[in-house]
Amino acid sequence: GVAHALHKRRCLCSKLAMSQVVVRDPDVLERKKASIRDVGPGKLQVIADFDGTLTKYWCNGVRGQTSHSLLQQGNAEYDAKRQALYEYYHPLEISPTIPIEEKTKLMEEWWEKTHGLLIEGGLTYDAIKKSVADASITFRDGVIQLFEFLEEKDIPVVIFSAGLADIIEEVFRQKLHRSFKNIKIVSNRMQFDESGRLVAFKGKTIHVFNKNEHAIDMAAPIHDKFGSSDSPDVNGTFVKDRTNIVLLGDGLGDLGMSDGVSFEHRIAVGFLNSNIEKSLKDYSEAFDIVFLNDAPMWGVVDLVSELC
Ligand code: TMP
């Protein structure tokens, strides 16, 4: 029946994914897997980036959008202002010559200005819903099965994003039609007034250079739908004792997401979405497993199944 068809499809997709995967040192990977398996799922957590990692880089033939880029404020002047900031600051974000301390200051500046424009331009929750409905954004195949598997095994997933939590949650609602009790989204959270207008951002700003487990403590409380803030496992304690990590990212900087955890074993999985020839060497040295060509998530589903 359906289960069999799904299984067949997964096997086929896993085989396809095989041809798009690079593992620099299979022995090291096997040793890490064995060590993680030995201590069991109670010590495991998954840390994932959102844009370009859980979501596809290409979506129906066009570049997949991010939580920032999909947002249409319903106010053309302010959309243009945010775009202008992107054009100024994004080259600085990826510049190979600016030192990290200086970049951090620039990123704080960028995030502050963008968040300010969202408030000033009168963003509403309805505009978020409409933006997500109109967006080119889609989860990789197998993401829902990955989350379901991890939920069943009580393995927490922390999604770190320097984007916008409220938009990510709306993407979950519209594309997956559900939330997961084992998933925490650590990202920038908005505060709306009774009429649904954005009035402020909660907690400390999370930008590209501080999105890691240090940020869990300073981030705003987790949204109701994704775990009530009364629950004992909220924020740091949710993952504090879990010293084995599967990390999923699409940029070399995503490896920093596990900063703040003194982990024992970490399997880092990278999705190399662009500049493949130029970046493959760096990626395969930094990540234990590299998936190419906008691969589905089935390879990660297989990996975590092997760990539990
Ligand atoms: P992340 O998705 O890897 O967590 O990073 C967020 C990305 O969002 C980062 O590459 C910069 C980008 N960004 C925008 O596109 N527009 C913005 O207004 C801001 C502040 C960031």
Coordinates of N, CA, C and O in Angstrom, one line a residue, residues 64-136:
G64 N 15.2 29.6 -4.8 CA 14.3 29.6 -3.6 C 14.5 30.9 -2.8 O 15.6 31.4 -2.7
Q65 N 13.4 31.3 -2.2 CA 13.5 32.6 -1.4 C 13.8 32.3 0.0 O 13.6 31.1 0.5
T66 N 14.3 33.3 0.7 CA 14.6 33.1 2.2 C 13.5 33.8 3.0 O 12.7 34.5 2.4
S67 N 13.6 33.6 4.3 CA 12.6 34.3 5.2 C 12.7 35.8 5.0 O 11.6 36.4 5.2
H68 N 13.8 36.3 4.7 CA 13.9 37.8 4.5 C 13.4 38.1 3.1 O 12.7 39.1 2.9
S69 N 13.9 37.4 2.1 CA 13.7 37.9 0.7 C 12.2 37.7 0.3 O 11.8 38.3 -0.6
L70 N 11.5 36.8 0.9 CA 10.1 36.5 0.5 C 9.2 37.6 1.0 O 8.1 37.8 0.5
L71 N 9.7 38.4 2.0 CA 8.7 39.3 2.7 C 8.4 40.5 1.9 O 9.2 41.3 1.5
Q72 N 7.1 40.6 1.6 CA 6.6 41.8 0.9 C 5.8 42.6 2.0 O 4.7 42.1 2.5
Q73 N 6.2 43.8 2.3 CA 5.6 44.5 3.4 C 4.2 45.0 3.1 O 3.5 45.5 3.9
G74 N 3.9 45.0 1.8 CA 2.7 45.7 1.3 C 2.9 47.2 1.3 O 2.0 48.0 1.5
N75 N 4.2 47.5 1.1 CA 4.6 48.9 1.2 C 5.9 49.0 0.3 O 7.0 48.8 0.8
A76 N 5.6 49.4 -1.0 CA 6.7 49.3 -2.0 C 8.0 50.1 -1.6 O 9.1 49.7 -1.8
E77 N 7.7 51.3 -0.9 CA 8.8 52.1 -0.6 C 9.7 51.4 0.4 O 11.0 51.4 0.3
Y78 N 9.1 50.7 1.4 CA 9.9 50.1 2.4 C 10.6 48.8 1.9 O 11.7 48.4 2.3
D79 N 9.9 48.1 1.0 CA 10.5 46.9 0.4 C 11.7 47.3 -0.4 O 12.8 46.7 -0.3
A80 N 11.7 48.5 -1.0 CA 12.8 49.0 -1.8 C 13.9 49.4 -0.8 O 15.1 49.2 -1.1
K81 N 13.6 50.0 0.3 CA 14.6 50.4 1.3 C 15.4 49.2 1.8 O 16.6 49.2 2.0
R82 N 14.6 48.1 2.1 CA 15.3 46.9 2.6 C 16.1 46.3 1.6 O 17.2 45.8 1.8
Q83 N 15.7 46.3 0.3 CA 16.5 45.8 -0.8 C 17.8 46.6 -1.0 O 18.9 46.0 -1.2
A84 N 17.7 47.9 -0.8 CA 18.9 48.7 -0.9 C 19.9 48.4 0.2 O 21.1 48.3 0.0
L85 N 19.4 48.1 1.4 CA 20.3 47.7 2.5 C 21.0 46.4 2.1 O 22.2 46.2 2.4
Y86 N 20.2 45.5 1.5 CA 20.7 44.2 1.1 C 21.9 44.4 0.2 O 22.9 43.8 0.3
E87 N 21.6 45.2 -0.8 CA 22.7 45.5 -1.8 C 23.9 46.1 -1.2 O 25.0 45.8 -1.7
Y88 N 23.8 46.9 -0.2 CA 25.0 47.5 0.4 C 25.7 46.5 1.4 O 26.9 46.3 1.3
Y89 N 24.9 45.8 2.2 CA 25.5 45.0 3.3 C 25.9 43.6 2.9 O 26.8 43.0 3.4
H90 N 25.1 43.0 2.0 CA 25.4 41.6 1.7 C 26.8 41.4 1.1 O 27.5 40.4 1.6
P91 N 27.3 42.2 0.2 CA 28.7 42.1 -0.2 C 29.7 42.2 1.0 O 30.7 41.5 1.0
L92 N 29.3 43.0 2.0 CA 30.2 43.1 3.2 C 30.1 41.8 4.0 O 31.2 41.3 4.5
E93 N 28.9 41.2 4.1 CA 28.8 40.0 4.8 C 29.7 38.9 4.2 O 30.3 38.1 5.0
I94 N 29.8 38.8 2.9 CA 30.5 37.7 2.3 C 31.9 38.1 1.9 O 32.7 37.3 1.3
S95 N 32.3 39.3 2.2 CA 33.7 39.8 1.8 C 34.8 39.0 2.5 O 34.7 38.7 3.7
P96 N 35.7 38.5 1.7 CA 36.8 37.7 2.3 C 37.9 38.6 3.1 O 38.7 38.0 3.7
T97 N 37.8 39.9 3.0 CA 38.9 40.7 3.5 C 38.5 41.4 4.8 O 39.4 41.9 5.5
I98 N 37.2 41.6 5.1 CA 36.8 42.3 6.3 C 37.0 41.4 7.5 O 36.4 40.3 7.5
P99 N 37.7 41.8 8.6 CA 37.8 41.0 9.8 C 36.5 40.8 10.4 O 35.6 41.6 10.4
I100 N 36.4 39.6 11.1 CA 35.1 39.2 11.7 C 34.5 40.2 12.7 O 33.3 40.4 12.7
E101 N 35.4 40.8 13.5 CA 34.8 41.8 14.5 C 34.2 42.9 13.8 O 33.1 43.4 14.2
E102 N 34.8 43.4 12.7 CA 34.3 44.5 12.0 C 33.0 44.1 11.3 O 32.0 44.8 11.3
K103 N 33.0 42.9 10.7 CA 31.8 42.4 10.1 C 30.6 42.2 11.0 O 29.5 42.5 10.7
T104 N 30.9 41.8 12.2 CA 29.9 41.6 13.2 C 29.2 42.9 13.5 O 28.0 43.0 13.5
K105 N 30.0 44.0 13.6 CA 29.4 45.3 13.8 C 28.5 45.7 12.7 O 27.4 46.3 12.8
L106 N 29.0 45.5 11.4 CA 28.3 45.8 10.2 C 27.0 45.0 10.2 O 25.9 45.6 9.8
M107 N 27.0 43.8 10.6 CA 25.8 43.0 10.5 C 24.8 43.4 11.6 O 23.6 43.5 11.3
E108 N 25.3 43.8 12.8 CA 24.4 44.4 13.8 C 23.7 45.6 13.2 O 22.5 45.8 13.4
E109 N 24.5 46.4 12.6 CA 23.9 47.6 11.9 C 22.8 47.3 10.9 O 21.7 47.9 10.9
W110 N 23.1 46.3 10.1 CA 22.2 45.9 9.0 C 20.9 45.4 9.6 O 19.8 45.8 9.3
W111 N 21.0 44.4 10.6 CA 19.8 43.8 11.2 C 19.0 44.9 11.9 O 17.8 44.9 11.8
E112 N 19.7 45.8 12.6 CA 18.9 46.8 13.3 C 18.1 47.7 12.3 O 17.0 48.0 12.6
K113 N 18.8 48.1 11.2 CA 18.1 48.9 10.2 C 16.9 48.2 9.6 O 15.9 48.8 9.4
T114 N 17.2 47.0 9.2 CA 16.1 46.2 8.6 C 14.9 46.0 9.5 O 13.7 46.3 9.2
H115 N 15.2 45.6 10.8 CA 14.1 45.4 11.7 C 13.4 46.8 11.9 O 12.2 46.8 12.1
G116 N 14.1 47.9 12.0 CA 13.6 49.2 12.1 C 12.6 49.5 11.0 O 11.5 50.0 11.2
L117 N 13.0 49.2 9.8 CA 12.2 49.5 8.6 C 10.9 48.6 8.6 O 9.8 49.1 8.2
L118 N 11.0 47.4 9.1 CA 9.8 46.6 9.2 C 8.8 47.2 10.1 O 7.6 47.2 9.9
I119 N 9.3 47.7 11.2 CA 8.4 48.4 12.2 C 7.8 49.7 11.6 O 6.6 49.9 11.6
E120 N 8.7 50.5 11.2 CA 8.3 51.8 10.6 C 7.4 51.7 9.4 O 6.4 52.5 9.3
G121 N 7.6 50.7 8.6 CA 6.8 50.5 7.4 C 5.5 49.8 7.7 O 4.7 49.6 6.8
G122 N 5.2 49.5 9.0 CA 3.9 49.0 9.3 C 3.6 47.6 8.9 O 2.6 47.3 8.3
L123 N 4.6 46.7 9.1 CA 4.4 45.3 8.7 C 3.2 44.7 9.6 O 3.1 44.9 10.8
T124 N 2.4 43.9 8.9 CA 1.3 43.2 9.6 C 1.5 41.7 9.5 O 2.1 41.3 8.6
Y125 N 0.8 41.0 10.4 CA 0.9 39.6 10.3 C 0.2 39.1 9.1 O 0.6 38.1 8.5
D126 N -0.8 39.8 8.6 CA -1.5 39.4 7.4 C -0.5 39.4 6.2 O -0.6 38.6 5.3
A127 N 0.3 40.5 6.2 CA 1.3 40.6 5.1 C 2.3 39.4 5.1 O 2.7 38.9 4.0
I128 N 2.6 38.9 6.3 CA 3.5 37.7 6.4 C 2.8 36.5 5.8 O 3.4 35.8 5.0
K129 N 1.5 36.3 6.2 CA 0.8 35.2 5.6 C 0.7 35.2 4.1 O 0.9 34.2 3.5
K130 N 0.4 36.4 3.6 CA 0.3 36.5 2.1 C 1.7 36.3 1.5 O 1.8 35.7 0.5
S131 N 2.7 36.9 2.1 CA 4.1 36.8 1.5 C 4.5 35.3 1.4 O 5.0 34.9 0.4
V132 N 4.2 34.5 2.4 CA 4.5 33.1 2.4 C 3.7 32.4 1.4 O 4.2 31.5 0.7
A133 N 2.4 32.7 1.3 CA 1.6 32.0 0.3 C 2.1 32.3 -1.1 O 2.0 31.4 -2.0
D134 N 2.6 33.5 -1.3 CA 3.0 33.9 -2.7 C 4.5 33.5 -3.0 O 5.0 33.7 -4.1
A135 N 5.2 33.0 -2.0 CA 6.7 32.8 -2.1 C 7.1 31.6 -2.9 O 6.4 30.6 -2.9
S136 N 8.3 31.7 -3.4 CA 9.0 30.5 -4.0 C 9.8 29.9 -2.9 O 11.0 30.2 -2.8

